[in-house]
Coordinates of C-alpha atoms and ligand atoms in Angstrom, one line a residue:
M1 CA 15.3 -19.5 -26.5
K2 CA 18.6 -18.9 -28.1
Q3 CA 17.5 -17.8 -31.5
G4 CA 13.8 -17.0 -30.9
F5 CA 14.4 -13.3 -30.3
E6 CA 15.3 -12.8 -33.9
K7 CA 11.7 -13.2 -35.1
Y8 CA 10.5 -10.1 -33.1
I9 CA 10.3 -6.7 -34.8
P10 CA 11.6 -4.0 -32.5
F11 CA 9.5 -1.0 -31.9
V12 CA 10.7 2.0 -34.0
P13 CA 10.7 5.1 -31.8
L14 CA 9.8 8.5 -33.1
K15 CA 12.8 10.7 -33.8
R16 CA 12.3 13.6 -31.5
P17 CA 15.0 16.3 -31.6
R18 CA 13.4 17.9 -28.5
R19 CA 11.1 16.7 -25.9
S20 CA 9.7 18.6 -23.0
W21 CA 7.9 16.0 -20.9
P22 CA 10.9 14.7 -19.0
D23 CA 11.1 18.1 -17.2
K24 CA 7.5 18.2 -16.2
E25 CA 6.1 17.1 -12.8
L26 CA 2.8 15.5 -11.8
K27 CA 1.1 18.1 -9.6
Q28 CA -2.5 17.0 -9.8
A29 CA -4.5 13.9 -10.2
P30 CA -5.9 13.0 -13.7
V31 CA -9.6 12.5 -14.3
W32 CA -10.1 8.8 -13.4
C33 CA -12.2 6.4 -15.3
S34 CA -12.6 2.8 -14.1
V35 CA -12.8 0.2 -16.8
D36 CA -13.2 -2.7 -14.3
L37 CA -16.7 -3.6 -15.3
R38 CA -15.8 -3.8 -19.0
D39 CA -12.1 -4.4 -19.8
G40 CA -11.5 -6.0 -16.4
N41 CA -14.7 -8.1 -16.5
Q42 CA -14.2 -9.3 -20.1
A43 CA -10.8 -10.7 -19.0
L44 CA -12.2 -12.9 -16.2
V45 CA -12.5 -16.6 -16.4
D46 CA -15.9 -16.2 -14.9
P47 CA -17.2 -12.8 -15.7
M48 CA -19.1 -11.1 -12.9
N49 CA -22.9 -11.6 -12.6
V50 CA -25.2 -8.7 -12.1
E51 CA -25.0 -8.8 -8.3
E52 CA -21.2 -8.9 -8.4
K53 CA -21.1 -6.1 -10.9
L54 CA -23.4 -4.1 -8.7
E55 CA -21.3 -4.6 -5.6
F56 CA -18.2 -3.7 -7.6
F57 CA -20.0 -0.6 -9.0
H58 CA -20.9 0.7 -5.5
T59 CA -17.4 0.1 -4.3
L60 CA -16.0 2.2 -7.2
V61 CA -18.5 4.9 -6.2
D62 CA -17.4 4.8 -2.6
I63 CA -13.8 5.1 -3.7
G64 CA -14.8 8.3 -5.5
V65 CA -14.5 7.3 -9.1
K66 CA -16.7 9.6 -11.1
E67 CA -16.5 8.0 -14.5
I68 CA -17.2 4.3 -14.7
E69 CA -17.3 2.2 -17.9
V70 CA -20.1 -0.2 -17.0
G71 CA -19.9 -2.5 -19.9
F72 CA -20.4 -3.3 -23.6
P73 CA -24.2 -3.4 -23.7
S74 CA -24.5 -4.5 -27.3
A75 CA -22.2 -7.4 -26.7
S76 CA -24.5 -9.6 -24.6
E77 CA -27.7 -9.8 -22.7
V78 CA -25.9 -9.8 -19.4
E79 CA -24.1 -6.6 -20.3
Y80 CA -27.3 -5.0 -21.6
D81 CA -29.2 -6.0 -18.5
F82 CA -26.6 -4.7 -16.1
C83 CA -26.8 -1.3 -17.8
R84 CA -30.6 -1.3 -17.4
T85 CA -30.4 -2.5 -13.8
L86 CA -28.1 0.4 -12.9
I87 CA -30.3 3.0 -14.6
E88 CA -33.7 1.6 -13.6
G89 CA -32.6 0.6 -10.1
G90 CA -31.5 4.2 -9.4
H91 CA -27.9 3.0 -8.5
I92 CA -26.1 5.8 -10.2
P93 CA -25.4 8.9 -8.1
D94 CA -26.0 12.2 -9.7
D95 CA -22.3 13.1 -9.8
V96 CA -21.3 9.8 -11.5
T97 CA -21.2 9.3 -15.3
I98 CA -21.6 5.9 -16.7
Q99 CA -19.6 5.0 -19.8
V100 CA -20.6 2.4 -22.4
L101 CA -18.4 0.9 -25.0
V102 CA -19.3 0.0 -28.6
Q103 CA -17.5 -0.9 -31.8
A104 CA -17.8 1.5 -34.6
R105 CA -20.7 -0.5 -36.2
P106 CA -24.2 0.8 -36.9
H107 CA -26.4 -2.0 -35.4
L108 CA -24.3 -2.1 -32.2
I109 CA -24.5 1.7 -31.9
T110 CA -28.3 1.5 -32.1
R111 CA -28.5 -1.1 -29.5
T112 CA -26.2 0.9 -27.2
F113 CA -28.4 3.9 -27.4
E114 CA -31.3 1.7 -26.3
A115 CA -29.2 0.5 -23.3
I116 CA -28.6 4.0 -22.0
E117 CA -32.1 5.3 -22.2
G118 CA -33.0 7.2 -19.0
A119 CA -29.5 7.7 -17.7
K120 CA -28.5 11.2 -16.6
H121 CA -24.8 11.4 -17.5
V122 CA -23.3 9.1 -20.2
I123 CA -20.0 8.9 -22.0
F124 CA -20.7 7.1 -25.3
H125 CA -17.4 5.4 -26.1
F126 CA -16.7 4.0 -29.6
Y127 CA -13.6 2.5 -31.1
N128 CA -12.0 0.9 -34.1
S129 CA -8.5 -0.4 -34.6
T130 CA -6.0 1.8 -36.4
S131 CA -2.6 0.2 -35.9
T132 CA -0.3 -0.7 -38.8
L133 CA -0.4 -4.4 -37.8
Q134 CA -4.2 -4.6 -37.4
R135 CA -4.7 -2.8 -40.8
K136 CA -2.4 -5.3 -42.4
V137 CA -3.4 -8.6 -40.9
V138 CA -7.0 -8.1 -39.7
F139 CA -8.8 -5.4 -41.8
H140 CA -6.8 -5.4 -45.0
T141 CA -7.2 -1.7 -45.3
D142 CA -5.2 1.5 -45.2
V143 CA -5.3 4.6 -43.0
Q144 CA -8.1 6.1 -45.1
G145 CA -10.1 2.9 -44.7
V146 CA -9.9 2.9 -40.8
K147 CA -10.4 6.7 -40.8
Q148 CA -13.6 6.3 -42.8
I149 CA -14.9 3.6 -40.3
A150 CA -14.3 6.0 -37.4
V151 CA -15.8 9.0 -39.1
D152 CA -18.9 7.1 -40.3
A153 CA -19.5 5.9 -36.8
A154 CA -18.9 9.4 -35.3
E155 CA -21.4 10.9 -37.7
L156 CA -24.0 8.3 -36.9
I157 CA -23.5 8.6 -33.2
Y158 CA -23.7 12.4 -33.4
D159 CA -27.0 12.2 -35.3
M160 CA -28.5 9.7 -33.0
A161 CA -27.3 11.6 -29.9
Q162 CA -29.1 14.9 -30.8
P163 CA -32.6 13.9 -29.8
V164 CA -31.3 12.1 -26.7
I165 CA -29.4 15.3 -25.6
A166 CA -32.4 17.4 -26.4
S167 CA -34.5 15.2 -24.1
G168 CA -32.1 16.1 -21.2
M169 CA -29.3 13.5 -21.1
D170 CA -25.9 14.9 -20.5
L171 CA -24.2 12.8 -23.2
R172 CA -20.5 13.1 -24.1
Y173 CA -18.5 11.3 -26.7
E174 CA -15.3 9.2 -26.4
Y175 CA -13.3 7.8 -29.3
S176 CA -10.5 5.3 -29.1
P177 CA -8.1 4.6 -31.9
E178 CA -7.5 1.1 -30.7
S179 CA -3.8 0.0 -30.7
F180 CA -2.9 3.7 -30.7
M181 CA 0.6 2.8 -29.5
G182 CA 1.2 0.8 -32.7
T183 CA -0.3 3.4 -35.0
E184 CA 1.8 5.9 -37.0
M185 CA 1.4 9.2 -35.1
D186 CA 0.6 11.3 -38.1
A187 CA -2.2 8.8 -39.0
A188 CA -3.5 8.8 -35.4
A189 CA -3.7 12.6 -35.3
E190 CA -5.4 12.7 -38.7
I191 CA -8.0 10.1 -37.8
C192 CA -8.7 11.7 -34.4
A193 CA -9.0 15.2 -35.9
A194 CA -11.6 13.9 -38.4
V195 CA -13.5 12.3 -35.5
L196 CA -13.4 15.6 -33.6
D197 CA -14.8 17.3 -36.6
A198 CA -17.6 14.7 -37.1
L199 CA -18.6 15.1 -33.5
H200 CA -18.6 18.9 -33.7
A201 CA -16.1 19.1 -30.8
D202 CA -15.1 22.4 -29.4
A203 CA -13.5 23.8 -26.2
A204 CA -16.9 24.0 -24.5
K205 CA -17.9 20.5 -25.5
P206 CA -14.6 18.6 -25.7
V207 CA -14.6 15.0 -26.9
I208 CA -12.6 12.4 -25.0
L209 CA -9.8 11.0 -27.2
N210 CA -8.7 7.8 -25.5
L211 CA -5.2 6.7 -26.6
P212 CA -4.8 3.0 -25.7
T213 CA -1.7 0.9 -25.5
T214 CA -4.0 -1.9 -26.4
V215 CA -0.9 -4.1 -26.4
E216 CA 2.0 -2.5 -24.6
N217 CA 4.8 -2.9 -27.1
C218 CA 7.3 -0.1 -26.4
M219 CA 9.0 1.5 -23.5
P220 CA 7.1 4.2 -21.6
N221 CA 9.5 7.0 -22.7
Y222 CA 8.7 6.2 -26.3
F223 CA 5.1 6.3 -25.5
A224 CA 5.4 9.7 -23.9
D225 CA 7.2 10.9 -27.1
E226 CA 4.2 9.6 -29.0
I227 CA 1.7 11.5 -26.9
E228 CA 3.8 14.7 -27.0
Y229 CA 4.1 14.4 -30.8
F230 CA 0.3 13.5 -31.2
I231 CA -0.6 16.7 -29.2
E232 CA 1.6 18.8 -31.5
K233 CA 0.0 17.3 -34.6
L234 CA -3.7 17.4 -33.4
P235 CA -5.5 20.5 -34.8
G236 CA -7.5 22.1 -32.0
R237 CA -6.0 20.4 -28.9
E238 CA -8.5 22.3 -26.7
R239 CA -11.4 20.4 -28.4
A240 CA -10.2 17.1 -26.8
I241 CA -9.8 15.6 -23.3
L242 CA -6.8 13.3 -23.8
S243 CA -7.2 10.0 -22.1
L244 CA -4.8 7.1 -21.6
H245 CA -5.7 3.5 -21.5
P246 CA -2.5 1.6 -20.7
H247 CA -2.3 -2.2 -20.7
N248 CA 0.6 -3.9 -19.0
D249 CA 2.1 -6.4 -21.4
R250 CA 5.7 -5.3 -20.6
G251 CA 4.9 -4.7 -17.0
E252 CA 5.3 -1.0 -17.6
G253 CA 1.6 0.1 -17.5
V254 CA 2.1 2.4 -14.5
A255 CA 5.2 4.0 -16.0
T256 CA 3.4 4.4 -19.3
A257 CA 0.5 6.2 -17.6
E258 CA 2.7 8.4 -15.5
M259 CA 4.9 9.4 -18.5
G260 CA 1.9 9.8 -20.7
L261 CA 0.4 12.3 -18.1
L262 CA 3.7 14.2 -18.1
A263 CA 3.5 14.4 -21.9
G264 CA 0.1 16.1 -21.6
A265 CA -2.7 13.6 -21.1
D266 CA -5.6 14.6 -18.8
R267 CA -7.3 11.4 -18.0
V268 CA -6.6 7.7 -17.2
E269 CA -8.7 4.6 -17.7
A270 CA -7.6 2.0 -15.2
T271 CA -8.8 -0.9 -13.1
L272 CA -8.4 -1.7 -9.4
F273 CA -5.3 -3.8 -8.8
G274 CA -4.7 -3.9 -12.6
N275 CA -7.2 -6.5 -13.6
G276 CA -7.7 -6.6 -17.4
E277 CA -7.0 -8.4 -20.7
R278 CA -3.8 -10.6 -20.5
T279 CA -1.4 -8.9 -18.1
G280 CA -4.1 -6.4 -17.2
N281 CA -5.0 -2.7 -17.5
V282 CA -3.0 -0.2 -15.5
D283 CA -3.5 -0.4 -11.8
M284 CA -5.6 2.6 -10.5
V285 CA -4.6 1.9 -6.9
T286 CA -0.8 2.1 -7.6
L287 CA -1.2 5.2 -9.8
A288 CA -3.3 7.0 -7.2
L289 CA -1.1 6.1 -4.2
N290 CA 2.1 6.9 -6.2
L291 CA 0.6 10.4 -6.4
Y292 CA -0.4 10.4 -2.8
T293 CA 3.1 9.5 -1.6
Q294 CA 4.4 12.5 -3.6
G295 CA 2.2 14.8 -1.7
V296 CA -0.5 15.0 -4.4
D297 CA -4.2 14.4 -3.6
P298 CA -5.3 11.6 -5.8
R299 CA -9.0 12.4 -5.2
L300 CA -9.7 8.7 -4.6
D301 CA -10.2 7.1 -1.3
F302 CA -8.1 4.0 -0.6
S303 CA -8.2 4.4 3.2
Q304 CA -9.8 0.9 3.6
I305 CA -7.7 -1.0 1.1
N306 CA -8.3 -4.4 2.7
R307 CA -12.0 -4.0 2.3
I308 CA -11.6 -3.0 -1.3
R309 CA -9.3 -6.0 -1.8
D310 CA -11.9 -8.3 -0.3
V311 CA -14.7 -7.0 -2.7
Y312 CA -12.3 -7.3 -5.6
E313 CA -11.2 -10.9 -4.8
R314 CA -14.8 -12.0 -4.1
C315 CA -16.3 -10.5 -7.2
T316 CA -13.5 -11.3 -9.7
K317 CA -12.3 -14.5 -8.1
M318 CA -8.8 -13.2 -8.8
K319 CA -6.1 -13.3 -6.1
I320 CA -3.9 -10.3 -5.3
G321 CA -0.2 -11.2 -5.0
P322 CA 1.5 -10.8 -1.7
R323 CA 3.9 -8.2 -3.1
Q324 CA 1.3 -6.1 -5.1
P325 CA 2.1 -2.5 -4.4
Y326 CA 0.3 -0.9 -1.5
V327 CA -2.1 -3.8 -0.9
G328 CA -0.2 -7.1 -1.0
E329 CA -0.1 -9.1 2.2
L330 CA 3.7 -8.6 2.6
V331 CA 4.2 -5.0 1.5
F332 CA 4.3 -3.7 5.1
T333 CA 6.5 -6.5 6.3
A334 CA 10.3 -6.1 6.8
F335 CA 12.2 -9.4 7.1
S336 CA 15.6 -7.9 7.0
G337 CA 17.1 -6.9 10.3
S338 CA 18.7 -3.7 8.9
H339 CA 15.4 -2.7 7.4
Q340 CA 13.7 -3.3 10.8
D341 CA 16.4 -1.3 12.5
A342 CA 15.9 1.6 10.1
I343 CA 12.1 1.5 10.5
N344 CA 12.6 1.5 14.3
K345 CA 14.8 4.6 14.1
G346 CA 12.5 6.3 11.7
T347 CA 9.6 5.7 14.1
Q348 CA 11.6 7.1 17.0
Y349 CA 12.7 10.1 15.0
M350 CA 9.1 10.9 14.0
R351 CA 8.0 10.6 17.6
Q352 CA 10.8 12.7 19.0
S353 CA 10.9 15.3 16.3
G354 CA 7.2 15.7 15.9
S355 CA 7.9 15.9 12.2
P356 CA 4.7 16.6 10.2
F357 CA 6.1 14.5 7.4
W358 CA 6.3 10.8 6.9
E359 CA 10.0 10.1 7.3
I360 CA 10.4 6.4 7.8
P361 CA 12.8 4.4 5.7
Y362 CA 11.6 1.4 3.8
L363 CA 7.9 2.4 4.2
P364 CA 7.0 4.7 1.3
I365 CA 3.5 5.1 2.7
D366 CA 2.2 5.1 6.2
P367 CA 0.3 1.8 6.5
A368 CA -2.4 3.5 8.6
D369 CA -3.3 5.7 5.6
V370 CA -4.6 2.7 3.7
G371 CA -6.1 1.1 6.8
R372 CA -3.3 -1.3 7.4
E373 CA -1.8 -1.8 10.9
Y374 CA 1.7 -1.4 12.2
E375 CA 1.3 -4.8 13.9
P376 CA 2.3 -6.9 10.9
I377 CA 5.0 -4.6 9.7
V378 CA 7.9 -6.5 11.3
R379 CA 7.8 -10.2 11.6
I380 CA 10.7 -11.8 13.2
N381 CA 12.5 -14.6 11.5
S382 CA 16.1 -15.9 11.7
Q383 CA 17.2 -13.1 9.4
S384 CA 16.0 -10.4 11.7
G385 CA 18.6 -8.4 13.7
K386 CA 18.5 -7.2 17.3
G387 CA 16.4 -4.1 16.3
G388 CA 13.5 -6.2 15.0
A389 CA 12.5 -7.7 18.3
A390 CA 12.9 -4.4 20.1
F391 CA 10.8 -2.8 17.5
V392 CA 8.0 -5.3 18.0
M393 CA 8.2 -4.8 21.7
Q394 CA 7.9 -1.0 21.2
Q395 CA 5.3 -0.9 18.5
N396 CA 3.1 -3.7 19.6
F397 CA 3.4 -3.7 23.4
G398 CA 4.8 -0.3 24.4
Y399 CA 8.0 -1.6 26.0
D400 CA 11.0 0.7 25.2
L401 CA 14.0 -1.6 25.7
P402 CA 17.3 0.2 26.4
K403 CA 19.7 0.0 23.5
S404 CA 22.2 -1.9 25.5
M405 CA 19.7 -4.6 26.2
Q406 CA 18.6 -5.1 22.7
P407 CA 21.4 -7.4 21.5
E408 CA 20.8 -9.8 24.4
F409 CA 17.0 -10.0 23.8
G410 CA 17.7 -10.2 20.1
R411 CA 19.8 -13.3 20.7
I412 CA 17.0 -14.9 22.7
V413 CA 14.5 -14.3 20.0
Q414 CA 16.9 -15.4 17.3
A415 CA 17.5 -18.7 19.1
E416 CA 13.8 -19.3 19.3
T417 CA 13.3 -18.6 15.5
E418 CA 16.0 -21.1 14.8
R419 CA 14.4 -23.7 17.1
A420 CA 10.9 -23.1 15.7
G421 CA 12.2 -22.9 12.1
T422 CA 9.7 -20.2 11.3
E423 CA 9.0 -16.6 11.8
L424 CA 7.6 -15.5 15.2
P425 CA 4.4 -13.6 15.6
P426 CA 4.6 -10.5 17.9
Q427 CA 2.7 -12.3 20.7
R428 CA 5.4 -15.0 20.9
I429 CA 8.1 -12.3 21.1
F430 CA 6.3 -10.8 24.1
E431 CA 6.1 -14.3 25.7
L432 CA 9.8 -14.7 25.3
F433 CA 10.3 -11.3 27.0
R434 CA 8.1 -12.2 29.9
E435 CA 9.5 -15.8 30.3
N436 CA 13.1 -14.6 30.2
Y437 CA 12.9 -11.4 32.3
I438 CA 9.8 -10.7 34.2
A439 CA 9.2 -14.3 35.2
A440 CA 12.8 -14.7 36.4
T441 CA 11.6 -14.8 40.1
A442 CA 13.7 -17.7 41.5
P443 CA 15.7 -18.4 43.5
Y444 CA 15.7 -14.9 45.0
Q445 CA 12.4 -13.4 45.9
L446 CA 11.4 -10.3 47.8
L447 CA 8.8 -11.2 50.3
R448 CA 8.2 -8.0 52.3
H449 CA 9.9 -4.7 52.4
S450 CA 9.6 -1.1 53.6
F451 CA 11.3 2.2 52.8
A452 CA 11.9 5.1 55.1
E453 CA 12.9 8.2 53.4
T454 CA 14.4 11.3 55.0
V455 CA 14.9 14.5 53.0
E456 CA 17.5 16.9 54.5
E457 CA 17.2 20.6 54.6
N458 CA 19.5 20.9 51.6
G459 CA 17.2 18.6 49.6
A460 CA 19.5 15.5 49.9
S461 CA 17.4 12.4 50.3
H462 CA 18.3 9.4 52.5
V463 CA 16.5 6.1 52.1
R464 CA 16.5 3.1 54.5
F465 CA 15.4 -0.2 53.1
T466 CA 14.3 -3.1 55.3
G467 CA 13.2 -6.3 53.7
T468 CA 12.7 -10.0 53.8
L469 CA 14.1 -12.1 51.0
R470 CA 13.7 -15.8 50.2
H471 CA 16.4 -17.9 48.5
T472 CA 14.7 -21.2 47.7
D473 CA 13.8 -22.4 51.3
T474 CA 15.9 -19.9 53.3
V475 CA 14.2 -16.7 54.4
F476 CA 16.4 -13.8 55.6
D477 CA 16.2 -10.2 56.5
V478 CA 18.3 -7.4 55.0
T479 CA 18.6 -3.7 55.7
G480 CA 20.5 -1.0 53.8
E481 CA 20.8 2.7 53.4
G482 CA 21.4 4.9 50.4
N483 CA 20.6 8.0 48.6
G484 CA 17.6 6.4 46.8
P485 CA 15.6 3.2 46.8
I486 CA 17.9 1.4 44.4
D487 CA 21.0 2.4 46.2
A488 CA 19.5 1.4 49.6
F489 CA 18.4 -2.0 48.2
F490 CA 21.7 -2.6 46.6
N491 CA 23.5 -1.9 49.9
A492 CA 21.0 -4.1 51.7
I493 CA 21.9 -7.2 49.7
H494 CA 25.6 -6.4 50.0
G495 CA 27.3 -9.2 51.9
Q496 CA 24.8 -11.7 50.7
K497 CA 25.7 -14.1 47.8
M498 CA 24.3 -11.5 45.5
D499 CA 27.1 -9.0 46.0
R500 CA 29.3 -10.1 43.1
F501 CA 27.3 -7.7 40.9
T502 CA 27.9 -4.0 40.3
F503 CA 25.1 -1.7 39.2
V504 CA 25.6 -0.3 35.7
D505 CA 22.4 1.3 34.5
Y506 CA 18.6 1.4 34.7
K507 CA 15.7 2.8 32.7
E508 CA 12.1 2.9 33.8
H509 CA 8.8 3.9 32.1
A510 CA 5.1 3.4 32.4
V511 CA 3.4 0.8 30.4
Q512 CA -0.3 0.1 29.9
S513 CA -1.3 -3.3 31.2
G514 CA -5.0 -3.9 30.5
S515 CA -6.8 -1.0 32.0
D516 CA -3.9 -0.4 34.5
S517 CA -0.7 1.5 34.2
M518 CA 2.4 -0.3 35.5
A519 CA 6.0 0.7 35.9
V520 CA 8.6 -1.3 34.0
A521 CA 12.3 -1.1 35.0
Y522 CA 15.2 -2.4 32.9
I523 CA 18.3 -3.1 35.0
Q524 CA 21.8 -3.7 33.8
L525 CA 24.2 -5.3 36.2
R526 CA 27.8 -6.5 35.6
D527 CA 29.3 -9.6 37.2
E528 CA 32.9 -10.0 38.4
T529 CA 34.0 -11.3 35.0
G530 CA 32.8 -8.1 33.3
R531 CA 29.8 -9.8 31.8
D532 CA 26.6 -7.7 31.6
I533 CA 23.3 -9.2 32.6
F534 CA 19.9 -7.6 32.3
G535 CA 16.7 -7.9 34.4
V536 CA 13.3 -6.5 34.1
G537 CA 10.9 -5.8 36.9
M538 CA 7.3 -4.6 36.8
D539 CA 5.1 -3.2 39.6
H540 CA 2.4 -0.7 40.2
N541 CA 4.8 1.0 42.6
I542 CA 7.6 2.8 40.7
N543 CA 10.0 2.3 43.6
L544 CA 9.5 -1.4 43.6
A545 CA 9.8 -2.1 39.9
P546 CA 13.6 -1.5 39.8
L547 CA 14.1 -3.8 42.8
R548 CA 12.2 -6.6 41.0
G549 CA 14.4 -5.8 38.0
I550 CA 17.6 -6.2 40.1
L551 CA 16.4 -9.5 41.4
S552 CA 15.4 -10.6 37.9
A553 CA 18.9 -9.9 36.7
I554 CA 20.5 -11.7 39.7
N555 CA 18.1 -14.7 39.2
R556 CA 18.9 -14.8 35.5
A557 CA 22.7 -14.9 36.3
W558 CA 22.1 -17.6 38.9
Q559 CA 20.1 -19.7 36.4
T560 CA 22.7 -19.3 33.7
R561 CA 25.4 -20.4 36.2
H562 CA 23.5 -23.3 37.6
R563 CA 21.6 -24.6 34.6
G564 CA 24.1 -23.5 31.9
Ligands
LIG1 O1 -7.3 -1.7 -24.9 C1 -8.1 -1.2 -25.7 O2 -7.7 -0.7 -26.7 C2 -9.5 -1.1 -25.4 C3 -10.3 -0.3 -26.2 C4 -11.6 -0.9 -26.5 C5 -10.4 1.1 -25.6 O3 -9.9 -1.7 -24.4
LIG2 ZN1 -8.3 -2.2 -23.0

């Protein structure tokens, strides 16, 4: 590739002494128009059949798209038939407008009018190419030549539309100067103004001027300059609804749309997940959810994004990449330990603070808002830190491990990921927790016990513990007294082989286990060498859970010592 770049002609940006769009903010959703069934469809290896198009159409309606380009009816029988099926089958809700595309050519325009007969709301969309390059290498004409094509078509469409409108159809017009991005802006404004005149556009009946980046060949800031300049030059801006139709050749379609809206556009033509010619059209889902995560109502419903993805993949036979914004399989997954930690802290912060705002690092959107679950957010692999496993225990199973215990459990999980050589699903993490802590019931086991509690006049409590323990085959009785059940139990086992531990800390909470609620107690002991050891006990009885936790810790220490 060393010298290849020299053959490319760089885009020449407009000279703008002042621009105002960079200081603007997006505060409301644009008018959305889906071009999935036309631009998206024409770019498929296997274009959709009528049934697939119908399913797709209904999905778009469910999402809340009110303007839907349904095809290019004069291009083929399938396209024509689909348009007729929609109209004759009563598939179009009253608040939805269908849009049909046609080239600026008389016989195709006539056929398109036949295709829309009987529809209630229609956008009649015509186009011709206006760019410098297309004029030079395809049409061998000048600006006046392409302007004439557009005006002739506009006049014909206007004339043919009058009886149709008189018969009751709500028919609007849309014109696209195809390859607008590569057209001189003065020429684009001149052509569009002539089209507006030919269509008798006014503020009460504005015409949609759709300004495509048919091939995206400049940076989005240059495009925004073009839009701002075009608006300045267009006589009677109020006669037009300015629409964008970004493609994605440079991978900047979303930025182009967003900056184009800042520069003054009102409407965006887009497709779900960015399907479309070559690198695709701009992705409606990303655009809408970008607005949503800035606190702006996109007026589209992506609350069941997986369902929409399934329809899309089935109908188009295209696959959505695992990192596609907002929908990809991996977009709510954090592999890095520090990310997991931060997510964990953010979740805790939200719970404790009761914040009405979404304030979780690394998750720009609440997965639940798009119908995704927390469950797959964190997967544990050998790169995950201590916080990751604790997060899964908390999020998936409701166990709130004390901070001091997290490194130890993190190491257990880490060792397992290294052994397995793969990431661990949440269920496996829970098993490790159970196997290592709750199931540490040997060699010491509590067989029977009773507590006697006395509460003094001054409120001081005194507990006497009596119990029978088993150590492998030996059964023995112990008694002890203390100011609470844990203290009494600890004193009871004093003098046994278990007394080389001191009690450091404990934490207890309720956890749902099936339809039951159980107490779970996390115990931290320290041995004579200063090493901390943790145990976990569970029981329906909140006094018993910590005792099981103490024995779990002692048993784990014993197992480490005897089994290494
Ligand atoms: O990309 C484009 O220019 C188009 C037009 C037909 C609107 O799809
Ligand atoms: Zn297009």
